[in-house]
C-alpha cells in the first residue's frame, strides 16, 4: 500500500514549491503526485555508510576479469540483489583475455637500462601490496619481440605524425614512444603501425597526471613516479567486445574466429610504462629537439630521434578464454513487462578499482536496495527494470557487449533506455546521453541537490558551464530552459546499447574536483584508502549518484508515456549539421590559403635554411557537397518533434488516466531512437550503426557526431561524405515518421 512520506531534505530542498508544481514529463498530474511520493520515499534509503561499506568490500582485493576476486564479487552482488527482493542470476560468457607471460623492455644503447615494469606498494595503503595483481600491460597487444631505434612521437596522434613528416622524420622500422593523453590509448599503436613503426611504448608524463598536476600518492592524489596506466589497446572504434565473436554473444557454443583473423587486435606490440621507466629512454634519444609543445614534464630537453637510443621490446601473452560473469537482476513490470529499463555499471577493475568502477557500482547497488525495499512496500513499476553488473569492461566492454549481442533481438523490441554509470567522485554532474532523454535528465538534475553546495545538481552544472563557455555560447546557456546533453562517444558500457543497437542511453556521474582519479587511473593505487582521502571522503556523491540514476530509472519505468522529448533531438542534430557544413567550408578555406602561401613561397622563406622542414603538401580544394537531403529531413524532424512535444505537453497537464492504446504508443515510441541506427553501419565499421553518435576513428573515446559525414569530410573522402548525407537524411526521415505516428496515437488516446 502506498504511504505518504515526508519530502526528503535531499530532494527538492532548494525550492520545493516551484519544483513540486512543475509537471513531470511523461506523467499526468495524478500519476506525478504518486510518483513524487515514491521518489521521496526512495530518497530516504540510499546512505553514505552503505556506499562506503560496499566500496571497502568490493575493492578489498584485485578483481579483474577472470580472477577469483572478480568471481567472488559477482557472486556477492547476485546475493545482495536476491536479498533485496530481485530475481538475479549470473550469465557467463567465454571471452578472449590475454595476460602477459613475458614483458621485457631494454635500452640497448648508448647506455643500458632494463625497465622495472612494476608498481611498488605504498606504506599505509595495505591493498597496494596484495598478491594477485595483474601486471602492467596493454590488453590485446599482439605478441612480439622487436629491436629498433626509438622515436619520440609526442601524443602519437595523426597530427603529430604530420609534424614529424615535415621535420623529415620517419618512424618506419622504429619503436615509438608516446605519452598518454589527447586520444584514446588504442589509437596510438594503430596510428604508429599505419606509419610503419614496429613497436609502441606508452608512458604517463608527469605533466599530464603526475607531479606537475599535483602532489603524488601517497602525499597527494596524483600518479607517483612508478605508477603505470594499464588499459586496452584493441581497435575499439571498429567494434567492442570479444575479438573472436563479432556480432554474436560469446557463449560456449559460439562460432569463434581464429585469432589470426581477429581484426581488432593491434598490429604491433605495445607496452605501457611509468615515467620513471621512460626517463632513461627519453633521455637517450638524440636527433632534433622536439617542438616546444612536445616538451613534457621531465627535467631535460626532449628530442625526437630516431636513435641513437635503441630498444628491445618483447611481450608474449597466454591468449586464454576466461569466463565473464555478468550479474543480471530484474524487477518485473506490472503493466508493460515487455518494455525494459536497463541500468548498468561494470564490476571488474584493472586491480582494486575503488574509483573505477566501484564508486559508480555502489550507487547502483544502493538504488537496487532502495527499489527492492519499495517493491516490498507495494511500489509497482509499470515497466520491467533490469539491473546489470558487467564483467570485463576494462579489457574492452566485454560483458556488456556480449550480453547486448546475445540478447539483441529482445533488446531491440524491449529496451526503453540504457542508463550507465562508471567512475564517480566529488564535483559536477556529468550529463551525457541521447537527446530524446534531455528533458527527463534535466528534470532529474533539477530535483537532486548537490551535497556540498546546496544548489541543485542541474543549477550547479549550468553555472559551471557558464563559467567555462566561450562568450558566443553563454546566451544559449542562460536562455535555454534545459541544459544540452553531451553526446556520447565511448569509454564505458553504454556503447553496445547506444551505438550498436540504437537504444537511447544515458551516462551519468559526478566528477571534476581536484585531484580526481586521473592520477591513479588503472594503477594499483586506485584503492579504498586513496578514494577516501582524495576522491570523496564522505561518500556523499555515491549517494547523490544513486539519487540521480535511481530517479532516472524510476521515471523511465513508471511514466504513463515513455518520457522522451524530441525537440532537443532536432535541436542537437541541427547544430551538428551546421558544424559539418562549417567543417567543409573551413577545410576549403584552409586548403586555398595554404596553396596560395605555397605559390607565394611563404614556407621556403620562413624555414631555417640550414635545417629546412619539408614543404606542406598541395591539396586540391574540396568540392561543394549537396546537403539538401539533410536539410529537408531536418525540417521534417523538427516539425514532427514540435508537434509531438506540444501534443504531449497538453496530455501531461490534463488529469484523468490515459486509456486504451497507451501500451501500443509506448511500444512505438521505443522505436524512434532505433530509427537513427542504420543496419549497414558506418563506413568501414559496420558494427557501429548509430548515425548521430560514434567514437572517433582517430580520437577514440571522443565523440564524433554525424560520424559518417564528419569523418568522411575530415579524411577528404568526398564521395562517401555525400553518400552519408543521404544515409543520415533517411534515418532522420524514419525517425520523423515514427514521431508523427506516435503523435497521432497520443492524440487519439482517451
Ligand atoms: Zn570503468
XYZ file of C-alpha atoms and ligand atoms in Angstrom:
751
model
C 0.000 0.000 0.000
C 1.189 3.475 -0.801
C 2.021 5.603 2.168
C 2.836 9.271 2.256
C 6.371 10.223 3.101
C 7.943 13.447 4.154
C 9.810 15.143 1.380
C 13.429 14.281 1.883
C 15.889 17.011 2.655
C 17.913 15.980 -0.332
C 15.136 16.116 -2.894
C 13.613 19.476 -3.605
C 15.233 21.267 -0.704
C 16.317 24.242 -2.801
C 12.847 25.437 -3.766
C 10.246 22.795 -3.043
C 7.298 24.957 -4.050
C 8.414 25.606 -7.601
C 9.721 22.157 -8.323
C 6.779 20.373 -6.744
C 4.434 22.217 -9.068
C 6.416 21.512 -12.201
C 4.805 18.673 -14.167
C 6.980 15.599 -14.601
C 7.470 14.864 -18.284
C 5.609 11.686 -19.234
C 3.262 11.737 -16.236
C -0.301 13.015 -15.878
C -0.703 15.225 -12.785
C -2.325 12.422 -10.762
C 0.407 9.976 -11.670
C 3.051 12.635 -10.959
C 1.707 13.094 -7.441
C 2.061 9.380 -6.711
C 5.470 9.335 -8.381
C 6.706 12.170 -6.184
C 5.646 10.364 -3.031
C 7.569 7.269 -4.052
C 10.544 9.376 -5.090
C 10.553 10.993 -1.664
C 10.482 7.558 -0.099
C 13.278 6.442 -2.439
C 15.463 9.364 -1.388
C 15.367 8.325 2.268
C 17.039 4.973 1.576
C 20.493 5.290 -0.080
C 23.108 6.000 2.563
C 26.713 7.078 2.600
C 27.526 4.363 5.140
C 26.312 1.650 2.788
C 28.224 3.188 -0.111
C 31.380 3.176 1.988
C 30.961 -0.378 3.213
C 30.242 -1.777 -0.288
C 33.310 0.028 -1.579
C 35.513 -1.380 1.173
C 34.293 -4.866 0.379
C 34.260 -4.756 -3.430
C 37.658 -3.046 -3.722
C 39.205 -5.182 -0.969
C 41.107 -7.421 -3.372
C 42.192 -7.438 -7.020
C 39.094 -8.278 -9.080
C 39.951 -8.143 -12.749
C 38.184 -10.277 -15.343
C 38.998 -13.942 -14.784
C 40.278 -13.511 -11.214
C 38.966 -15.266 -8.082
C 38.207 -11.816 -6.635
C 36.122 -10.925 -9.680
C 34.072 -14.084 -9.400
C 33.598 -13.596 -5.639
C 32.372 -10.030 -6.215
C 29.899 -11.167 -8.882
C 28.509 -13.830 -6.565
C 28.270 -11.382 -3.685
C 26.447 -8.847 -5.863
C 23.986 -11.528 -7.024
C 23.374 -12.426 -3.350
C 22.669 -8.786 -2.481
C 20.156 -8.399 -5.297
C 18.366 -11.545 -4.168
C 18.334 -10.399 -0.541
C 16.757 -7.150 -1.720
C 13.927 -8.969 -3.439
C 15.140 -9.061 -7.046
C 15.427 -12.138 -9.221
C 19.128 -12.305 -10.034
C 21.372 -14.621 -11.992
C 24.853 -14.704 -13.410
C 25.134 -15.012 -17.169
C 28.527 -16.381 -18.242
C 30.395 -15.700 -21.489
C 33.747 -17.122 -22.588
C 35.925 -14.264 -23.791
C 39.469 -13.838 -25.073
C 41.500 -12.119 -22.357
C 45.274 -12.213 -22.863
C 47.504 -11.856 -19.804
C 51.257 -11.452 -20.301
C 53.662 -14.342 -19.904
C 56.639 -12.148 -20.883
C 57.249 -8.397 -20.676
C 60.708 -7.033 -21.373
C 61.824 -3.543 -22.261
C 65.530 -2.802 -22.511
C 67.542 0.204 -23.600
C 70.447 -1.345 -25.530
C 72.436 1.783 -26.229
C 74.083 4.229 -25.995
C 73.670 3.283 -22.278
C 71.993 0.178 -20.921
C 68.785 0.136 -18.863
C 66.214 -2.553 -18.064
C 62.745 -1.242 -17.348
C 61.379 -2.261 -13.937
C 57.760 -2.584 -15.145
C 56.366 -2.764 -11.634
C 54.476 -0.527 -9.267
C 55.771 -0.574 -5.684
C 53.354 -0.871 -2.756
C 52.662 2.270 -0.742
C 53.129 2.252 3.042
C 49.822 2.912 4.790
C 47.734 1.538 1.918
C 47.538 -2.213 2.594
C 45.700 -3.187 -0.610
C 48.607 -1.962 -2.753
C 50.770 -4.865 -1.529
C 48.316 -7.707 -2.166
C 49.020 -10.758 -4.303
C 47.047 -11.411 -7.462
C 47.500 -8.016 -9.126
C 47.606 -8.022 -12.904
C 50.995 -6.853 -14.178
C 51.256 -3.535 -16.009
C 50.369 -4.146 -19.672
C 48.074 -3.224 -22.532
C 45.417 -5.795 -23.337
C 45.146 -7.016 -26.965
C 48.653 -6.043 -27.947
C 49.909 -8.807 -30.209
C 52.926 -10.923 -29.250
C 56.232 -9.564 -30.481
C 59.953 -9.188 -29.899
C 61.437 -6.205 -31.719
C 64.725 -4.338 -31.531
C 64.853 -0.930 -33.187
C 65.806 2.723 -32.826
C 63.467 4.814 -30.679
C 61.426 7.840 -31.858
C 59.505 10.197 -29.580
C 56.110 10.963 -31.172
C 54.522 13.270 -28.561
C 50.930 12.017 -28.007
C 51.118 9.827 -31.097
C 48.001 11.234 -32.754
C 47.740 11.779 -36.542
C 48.690 15.485 -36.300
C 51.945 14.523 -34.553
C 52.927 12.326 -37.492
C 52.195 15.151 -39.931
C 54.572 17.283 -37.911
C 57.225 14.541 -37.938
C 56.882 14.215 -41.693
C 57.547 17.930 -42.143
C 60.583 17.578 -39.900
C 61.739 14.853 -42.298
C 61.497 12.110 -39.680
C 60.096 8.673 -40.445
C 59.103 6.062 -37.880
C 59.398 3.268 -40.463
C 61.075 0.322 -38.704
C 61.311 2.222 -35.393
C 59.819 1.692 -31.946
C 57.833 4.791 -30.998
C 57.346 6.167 -27.503
C 54.172 8.219 -26.999
C 52.788 9.908 -23.941
C 49.318 9.094 -22.701
C 46.654 11.717 -23.369
C 44.877 13.600 -26.177
C 43.316 10.441 -27.617
C 42.186 7.045 -26.508
C 45.263 4.895 -25.903
C 44.337 2.320 -28.567
C 44.616 4.987 -31.273
C 48.364 5.400 -30.614
C 49.610 1.944 -31.667
C 47.106 1.954 -34.535
C 48.471 5.202 -35.994
C 52.065 4.142 -35.252
C 51.557 0.902 -37.207
C 49.958 2.805 -40.093
C 53.195 4.819 -40.287
C 55.391 1.720 -40.320
C 56.521 1.562 -36.675
C 57.331 -1.931 -35.377
C 56.568 -1.375 -31.683
C 54.884 1.156 -29.398
C 55.653 2.238 -25.835
C 53.098 4.335 -23.930
C 54.085 6.288 -20.837
C 52.498 8.645 -18.292
C 54.213 12.045 -18.452
C 54.356 13.947 -15.120
C 52.965 16.992 -16.953
C 49.700 15.233 -17.595
C 48.843 13.299 -14.452
C 51.971 13.323 -12.250
C 53.882 15.830 -10.162
C 53.140 18.788 -12.417
C 49.430 18.231 -11.898
C 49.656 17.958 -8.087
C 51.254 16.127 -5.169
C 51.712 12.447 -5.903
C 50.416 9.458 -3.997
C 50.581 8.896 -1.041
C 51.202 12.597 -0.236
C 48.607 13.717 -2.765
C 46.358 12.047 -5.264
C 48.406 12.170 -8.473
C 50.404 9.462 -10.217
C 53.663 8.510 -8.481
C 56.953 8.001 -10.339
C 56.403 4.299 -10.936
C 52.646 4.398 -11.458
C 51.522 2.862 -14.748
C 48.272 3.191 -16.652
C 47.109 -0.264 -17.736
C 44.449 -0.440 -20.388
C 43.059 -1.881 -23.560
C 44.564 -1.084 -26.940
C 42.037 -3.014 -29.017
C 40.728 -1.244 -32.106
C 37.624 -0.091 -30.207
C 36.393 2.346 -32.878
C 35.860 -0.688 -35.157
C 33.802 -2.585 -32.577
C 33.826 -3.510 -28.897
C 33.560 -6.904 -27.222
C 35.247 -10.272 -27.614
C 37.590 -10.140 -30.630
C 36.736 -13.744 -31.587
C 32.907 -13.482 -31.673
C 31.916 -10.317 -33.549
C 28.137 -9.641 -33.607
C 27.171 -12.675 -31.507
C 27.280 -13.498 -27.790
C 30.465 -15.315 -26.741
C 28.627 -18.359 -25.397
C 30.303 -21.773 -25.021
C 28.942 -22.864 -28.383
C 29.511 -19.620 -30.311
C 31.483 -19.928 -33.535
C 34.870 -18.332 -32.967
C 37.314 -16.695 -35.356
C 40.903 -17.847 -35.453
C 42.984 -15.347 -33.516
C 44.876 -14.514 -36.717
C 41.562 -13.379 -38.266
C 40.597 -11.112 -35.349
C 40.842 -7.654 -36.899
C 40.649 -5.675 -33.643
C 43.986 -6.841 -32.160
C 46.914 -4.439 -32.577
C 49.329 -4.922 -35.451
C 52.449 -4.162 -33.396
C 53.498 -4.996 -29.801
C 52.575 -2.372 -27.186
C 53.615 -1.862 -23.565
C 52.740 0.893 -21.047
C 55.386 2.210 -18.622
C 55.806 4.749 -15.836
C 57.722 7.991 -16.271
C 60.393 6.541 -14.055
C 60.999 3.828 -16.668
C 60.512 6.286 -19.543
C 63.093 8.790 -18.298
C 66.283 6.906 -19.281
C 64.752 6.043 -22.668
C 63.678 9.588 -23.493
C 66.988 10.961 -22.254
C 68.876 8.652 -24.602
C 67.034 9.921 -27.680
C 69.067 12.346 -29.804
C 68.390 13.992 -33.130
C 66.309 17.136 -33.423
C 64.952 18.930 -30.377
C 61.247 18.199 -30.024
C 58.945 21.162 -30.747
C 58.026 23.330 -27.735
C 54.530 21.879 -27.294
C 56.022 18.395 -27.352
C 58.217 19.011 -24.291
C 56.967 17.123 -21.231
C 57.462 17.460 -17.500
C 60.782 15.649 -17.079
C 63.838 17.764 -16.304
C 65.691 17.622 -19.626
C 65.131 18.631 -23.229
C 63.074 16.083 -25.154
C 64.458 15.076 -28.545
C 62.677 13.296 -31.349
C 65.301 10.832 -32.646
C 65.411 8.387 -34.319
C 68.143 6.917 -32.137
C 70.843 6.790 -31.038
C 68.625 5.149 -28.392
C 67.917 1.555 -29.390
C 65.442 -0.570 -27.507
C 64.279 -4.140 -27.350
C 60.558 -4.550 -26.662
C 59.250 -8.078 -26.080
C 55.766 -9.109 -24.996
C 54.044 -12.502 -25.019
C 50.569 -13.382 -23.831
C 48.657 -16.508 -22.778
C 45.699 -15.835 -25.136
C 43.238 -17.684 -22.922
C 39.463 -17.729 -22.952
C 38.179 -16.791 -19.494
C 34.640 -16.702 -18.084
C 32.995 -13.271 -17.777
C 30.331 -13.143 -15.061
C 27.522 -10.676 -15.783
C 25.105 -10.259 -12.883
C 21.604 -9.640 -14.276
C 18.780 -8.751 -11.860
C 15.117 -7.990 -12.562
C 12.051 -6.383 -11.034
C 9.027 -7.215 -13.191
C 6.869 -4.513 -14.735
C 3.215 -4.518 -13.713
C 1.591 -3.130 -16.879
C 4.167 -3.235 -19.670
C 6.507 -6.072 -18.616
C 7.770 -6.374 -22.194
C 9.367 -2.914 -22.015
C 12.653 -2.775 -20.103
C 14.714 -0.086 -18.434
C 18.294 -1.378 -18.363
C 20.746 0.047 -15.820
C 24.388 -0.961 -15.655
C 27.830 -0.379 -14.184
C 30.791 -2.700 -14.520
C 32.191 -4.641 -11.563
C 35.617 -5.684 -12.918
C 38.680 -3.489 -12.345
C 42.260 -3.497 -13.582
C 43.382 -4.024 -9.997
C 41.385 -2.961 -6.899
C 39.444 -0.260 -8.698
C 37.859 1.728 -5.864
C 37.194 4.659 -8.191
C 36.979 2.674 -11.413
C 34.436 1.036 -11.273
C 33.361 0.556 -7.664
C 32.482 4.222 -6.985
C 29.728 4.024 -9.619
C 28.754 0.473 -8.737
C 27.992 1.355 -5.104
C 25.428 3.907 -6.319
C 23.788 1.245 -8.467
C 23.672 -1.137 -5.505
C 22.087 1.483 -3.262
C 19.430 2.139 -5.908
C 18.756 -1.584 -6.097
C 18.411 -1.846 -2.331
C 16.006 1.104 -2.301
C 13.902 -0.119 -5.247
C 13.725 -3.598 -3.691
C 12.565 -2.148 -0.376
C 9.894 -0.073 -2.108
C 8.738 -3.079 -4.076
C 8.080 -4.860 -0.780
C 6.138 -1.792 0.360
C 3.853 -2.003 -2.651
C 5.593 0.098 -5.302
C 4.991 -1.420 -8.744
C 6.917 -0.062 -11.723
C 4.845 -0.061 -14.890
C 7.782 -1.488 -16.904
C 10.425 -4.130 -16.152
C 13.647 -2.928 -14.544
C 16.862 -4.801 -15.380
C 19.962 -4.061 -13.299
C 23.285 -5.349 -14.584
C 26.776 -5.520 -13.086
C 29.045 -6.136 -16.060
C 32.275 -8.095 -16.058
C 35.207 -7.419 -18.402
C 34.534 -3.749 -19.132
C 38.192 -2.836 -18.735
C 39.604 -5.104 -21.451
C 37.020 -3.813 -23.951
C 33.369 -3.655 -22.740
C 33.253 -7.460 -22.915
C 30.419 -8.311 -20.517
C 28.056 -5.599 -21.749
C 28.809 -6.154 -25.438
C 28.401 -9.923 -25.307
C 25.131 -9.586 -23.369
C 23.830 -6.944 -25.795
C 24.793 -9.094 -28.791
C 23.318 -12.245 -27.251
C 20.003 -10.519 -26.488
C 19.965 -8.121 -29.431
C 16.601 -9.197 -30.843
C 14.849 -8.930 -27.456
C 16.546 -5.657 -26.609
C 15.580 -4.040 -29.892
C 11.920 -4.627 -29.076
C 12.070 -4.111 -25.317
C 14.687 -1.582 -24.292
C 13.276 1.856 -23.460
C 16.678 3.124 -22.347
C 20.056 2.087 -21.013
C 21.348 4.075 -18.007
C 25.085 3.757 -17.361
C 27.489 4.891 -14.696
C 31.156 4.193 -14.043
C 33.654 6.282 -12.023
C 32.102 8.772 -9.625
C 33.665 11.323 -7.270
C 33.187 14.830 -5.861
C 32.221 17.557 -8.278
C 29.798 18.344 -11.050
C 27.137 16.164 -12.598
C 28.140 14.855 -15.991
C 25.048 14.935 -18.165
C 25.579 12.789 -21.235
C 23.172 10.866 -23.393
C 20.730 10.537 -26.241
C 18.971 13.810 -26.819
C 15.483 12.328 -26.574
C 16.297 11.925 -22.855
C 17.272 15.583 -22.405
C 14.033 16.746 -20.737
C 13.963 13.725 -18.409
C 17.584 14.117 -17.313
C 17.252 17.874 -16.804
C 14.200 17.411 -14.612
C 16.075 14.842 -12.527
C 19.161 17.091 -12.284
C 16.931 19.941 -11.111
C 15.439 17.720 -8.421
C 18.563 16.269 -6.784
C 20.629 18.609 -4.628
C 24.418 18.747 -4.797
C 25.664 17.545 -1.387
C 28.313 20.236 -0.895
C 26.834 23.448 -2.313
C 23.103 23.120 -1.658
C 22.383 24.069 -5.281
C 20.537 21.502 -7.347
C 22.957 19.440 -9.397
C 21.395 20.996 -12.503
C 21.882 24.578 -11.257
C 25.485 23.900 -10.324
C 26.182 22.382 -13.717
C 24.583 25.310 -15.537
C 26.724 27.798 -13.603
C 29.856 25.758 -14.222
C 29.105 25.652 -17.928
C 28.576 29.432 -17.957
C 31.963 29.869 -16.268
C 33.724 27.735 -18.862
C 31.790 28.645 -22.002
C 33.127 30.855 -24.779
C 31.259 34.137 -24.980
C 29.275 33.006 -28.011
C 27.731 30.111 -26.065
C 26.727 31.982 -22.903
C 23.425 33.414 -24.141
C 22.276 29.908 -25.060
C 23.273 28.613 -21.610
C 21.390 31.386 -19.850
C 18.320 31.388 -22.055
C 17.656 27.746 -22.889
C 15.379 26.037 -20.351
C 17.243 22.707 -20.498
C 20.959 22.070 -20.386
C 22.098 20.325 -23.518
C 23.206 16.743 -23.050
C 26.721 15.935 -24.097
C 26.737 13.494 -26.995
C 28.247 10.113 -26.100
C 31.428 8.788 -27.731
C 32.672 5.712 -25.919
C 34.659 4.696 -22.857
C 32.090 2.728 -20.928
C 29.356 0.120 -21.251
C 26.749 2.289 -22.996
C 28.441 1.776 -26.375
C 26.908 -1.602 -27.381
C 23.431 -0.404 -26.386
C 23.531 3.045 -27.954
C 25.791 2.686 -30.933
C 25.325 -0.956 -31.913
C 21.618 -1.438 -31.108
C 20.250 2.119 -31.266
C 18.920 2.163 -27.704
C 18.530 5.608 -26.107
C 21.258 5.796 -23.463
C 22.469 7.994 -20.635
C 25.861 8.113 -18.922
C 25.786 9.793 -15.516
C 28.328 10.519 -12.794
C 29.950 13.249 -10.750
C 33.499 14.500 -11.115
C 35.765 17.427 -11.789
C 37.158 18.407 -8.389
C 40.913 18.053 -7.876
C 42.846 15.838 -7.645
C 40.366 13.467 -9.318
C 41.043 9.867 -10.143
C 43.083 10.574 -13.293
C 46.299 10.286 -11.312
C 45.705 6.710 -10.192
C 43.653 5.628 -13.196
C 44.189 1.908 -13.944
C 47.035 1.562 -11.417
C 47.410 -0.357 -8.146
C 46.927 2.981 -6.342
C 43.190 3.231 -7.155
C 42.187 1.911 -3.722
C 39.685 2.382 -0.907
C 42.330 4.332 1.031
C 43.105 6.602 -1.931
C 39.393 7.170 -2.641
C 38.601 8.122 0.952
C 41.499 10.569 1.050
C 41.271 12.204 -2.364
C 38.019 11.477 -4.216
C 35.118 11.654 -1.751
C 35.861 11.166 1.948
C 32.176 11.435 2.899
C 30.856 9.201 0.083
C 28.132 11.826 -0.301
C 28.491 11.721 -4.078
C 27.885 7.964 -4.086
C 24.537 8.722 -2.513
C 23.913 11.675 -4.853
C 24.568 9.489 -7.900
C 22.174 6.848 -6.552
C 19.500 9.567 -6.400
C 20.193 10.869 -9.909
C 20.323 7.467 -11.618
C 17.613 5.993 -9.373
C 15.126 8.761 -10.189
C 16.004 8.462 -13.863
C 15.202 4.747 -13.765
C 12.018 5.269 -11.734
C 10.646 7.839 -14.148
C 11.526 5.755 -17.196
C 9.847 2.772 -15.558
C 6.728 4.466 -14.225
C 5.826 7.332 -16.565
C 2.438 6.877 -18.252
C 4.075 7.760 -21.545
C 7.745 6.866 -22.025
C 9.375 10.218 -21.171
C 11.084 11.090 -24.435
C 11.027 14.584 -25.821
C 12.016 15.181 -29.427
C 12.619 18.920 -29.772
C 16.028 18.516 -28.145
C 16.962 15.870 -30.699
C 16.015 18.095 -33.620
C 17.879 20.950 -31.994
C 21.046 18.911 -31.416
C 21.115 17.407 -34.911
C 20.554 20.825 -36.463
C 23.599 22.039 -34.551
C 25.688 19.093 -35.756
C 24.551 19.667 -39.347
C 25.725 23.271 -39.050
C 29.084 22.024 -37.753
C 29.742 19.616 -40.621
C 28.866 22.308 -43.187
C 31.208 24.687 -41.392
C 33.881 21.983 -41.288
C 33.754 21.625 -45.070
C 33.924 25.386 -45.535
C 36.858 25.909 -43.202
C 38.649 22.971 -44.769
C 38.208 24.578 -48.216
C 39.441 27.916 -46.935
C 42.452 26.336 -45.243
C 43.442 24.420 -48.392
C 43.017 27.530 -50.556
C 45.106 29.638 -48.189
C 47.873 27.039 -47.885
C 48.071 26.590 -51.652
C 48.288 30.353 -52.019
C 51.106 30.533 -49.466
C 52.900 27.750 -51.346
C 52.605 29.850 -54.521
C 53.903 32.899 -52.661
C 56.899 30.978 -51.324
C 55.928 31.600 -47.693
C 57.155 28.227 -46.433
C 60.506 28.433 -48.229
C 61.013 31.900 -46.783
C 60.326 31.077 -43.150
C 62.007 27.702 -42.701
C 65.503 27.521 -41.312
C 67.704 27.311 -44.451
C 70.303 25.202 -42.614
C 67.801 22.539 -41.428
C 64.820 23.033 -43.696
C 61.450 21.442 -42.897
C 59.714 19.784 -45.819
C 57.081 21.909 -47.549
C 53.456 21.053 -46.807
C 51.600 19.092 -49.475
C 49.465 20.887 -52.032
C 45.906 19.585 -51.684
C 43.032 20.016 -54.072
C 40.214 22.215 -52.838
C 37.228 20.157 -51.542
C 34.181 20.140 -53.828
C 30.826 21.544 -52.774
C 28.610 18.854 -51.250
C 24.852 18.651 -51.546
C 23.432 18.965 -48.045
C 19.857 19.463 -49.284
C 18.656 15.950 -48.330
C 19.912 16.566 -44.790
C 18.202 19.960 -44.585
C 14.914 18.516 -45.850
C 14.977 15.624 -43.373
C 15.854 18.013 -40.563
C 12.877 20.190 -41.405
C 10.648 17.098 -41.268
C 12.181 16.059 -37.956
C 11.802 19.495 -36.479
C 8.129 19.788 -37.356
C 7.313 16.214 -36.228
C 9.146 16.844 -32.953
C 7.396 20.161 -32.320
C 4.003 18.591 -32.900
C 4.688 15.623 -30.612
C 6.104 17.784 -27.831
C 3.135 20.133 -27.878
C 0.509 17.360 -28.016
C 2.375 15.646 -25.163
C 2.581 18.796 -23.051
C -1.210 19.129 -23.287
C -1.817 15.472 -22.422
C 0.584 15.588 -19.483
C -1.160 18.617 -17.987
C -4.675 17.126 -18.091
C -5.944 14.981 -15.259
C -7.524 11.596 -15.597
C -5.816 8.374 -16.666
C -4.653 7.847 -20.214
C -6.663 4.935 -21.508
C -6.621 2.336 -24.248
C -3.766 2.493 -26.696
C -1.183 3.647 -24.177
C 0.908 0.481 -24.306
C 0.860 0.497 -28.120
C 2.044 4.100 -28.017
C 4.900 3.246 -25.665
C 5.932 0.265 -27.763
C 6.010 2.560 -30.797
C 7.941 5.331 -29.032
C 10.742 2.918 -28.202
C 11.398 2.540 -31.923
C 12.205 6.231 -32.502
C 15.862 6.058 -31.383
C 16.159 2.738 -33.206
C 15.280 4.607 -36.426
C 18.511 6.582 -36.052
C 20.530 3.378 -36.380
C 21.400 2.249 -39.886
C 21.804 -1.556 -40.154
C 24.538 -1.224 -42.798
C 26.674 0.615 -40.240
C 29.209 3.382 -40.578
C 31.736 3.444 -43.449
C 34.369 0.804 -42.753
C 32.904 -0.174 -39.381
C 29.544 -1.888 -39.797
C 29.191 -2.807 -36.103
C 28.619 0.890 -35.281
C 25.122 1.628 -36.512
C 24.029 4.884 -34.884
C 24.042 7.689 -37.459
C 24.251 10.511 -34.876
C 26.783 9.349 -32.256
C 30.030 7.338 -32.522
C 33.502 7.255 -31.001
C 36.014 8.810 -33.400
C 38.043 6.518 -35.635
C 41.147 8.566 -34.771
C 40.163 10.034 -31.402
C 38.696 7.013 -29.620
C 36.507 7.942 -26.653
C 35.885 11.437 -28.004
C 32.538 11.629 -29.768
C 32.037 12.269 -33.471
C 28.504 13.408 -34.134
C 27.048 12.660 -37.577
C 30.134 10.425 -37.796
C 29.582 9.134 -41.330
C 29.517 12.645 -42.770
C 32.001 14.297 -40.429
C 34.778 11.726 -40.665
C 34.466 11.461 -44.448
C 34.974 15.225 -44.694
C 37.897 15.090 -42.256
C 39.521 12.378 -44.336
C 38.786 14.033 -47.678
C 36.527 11.227 -48.916
C 34.040 13.377 -50.760
C 32.030 10.643 -52.471
C 31.483 8.850 -49.159
C 30.594 12.138 -47.478
C 27.841 12.854 -49.984
C 26.520 9.279 -49.771
C 26.470 9.591 -45.973
C 24.419 12.782 -46.197
C 21.721 10.648 -47.856
C 22.063 7.869 -45.251
C 21.698 10.296 -42.333
C 18.793 12.067 -44.047
C 16.976 8.740 -44.465
C 17.494 7.925 -40.775
C 16.173 11.329 -39.691
C 13.173 10.937 -42.002
C 12.453 7.484 -40.497
C 12.599 8.997 -37.018
C 10.333 11.870 -38.084
C 7.788 9.400 -39.499
C 7.773 7.376 -36.290
C 7.413 10.524 -34.188
C 4.457 11.641 -36.353
C 2.796 8.249 -35.953
C 3.329 8.496 -32.179
C 1.750 11.979 -32.155
C -1.338 10.565 -33.853
C -1.534 7.747 -31.307
C -1.091 10.165 -28.431
C -3.768 12.498 -29.766
C -6.198 9.573 -30.105
C -5.697 8.303 -26.530
C -8.853 8.515 -24.463
Zn 35.274 1.944 -15.602
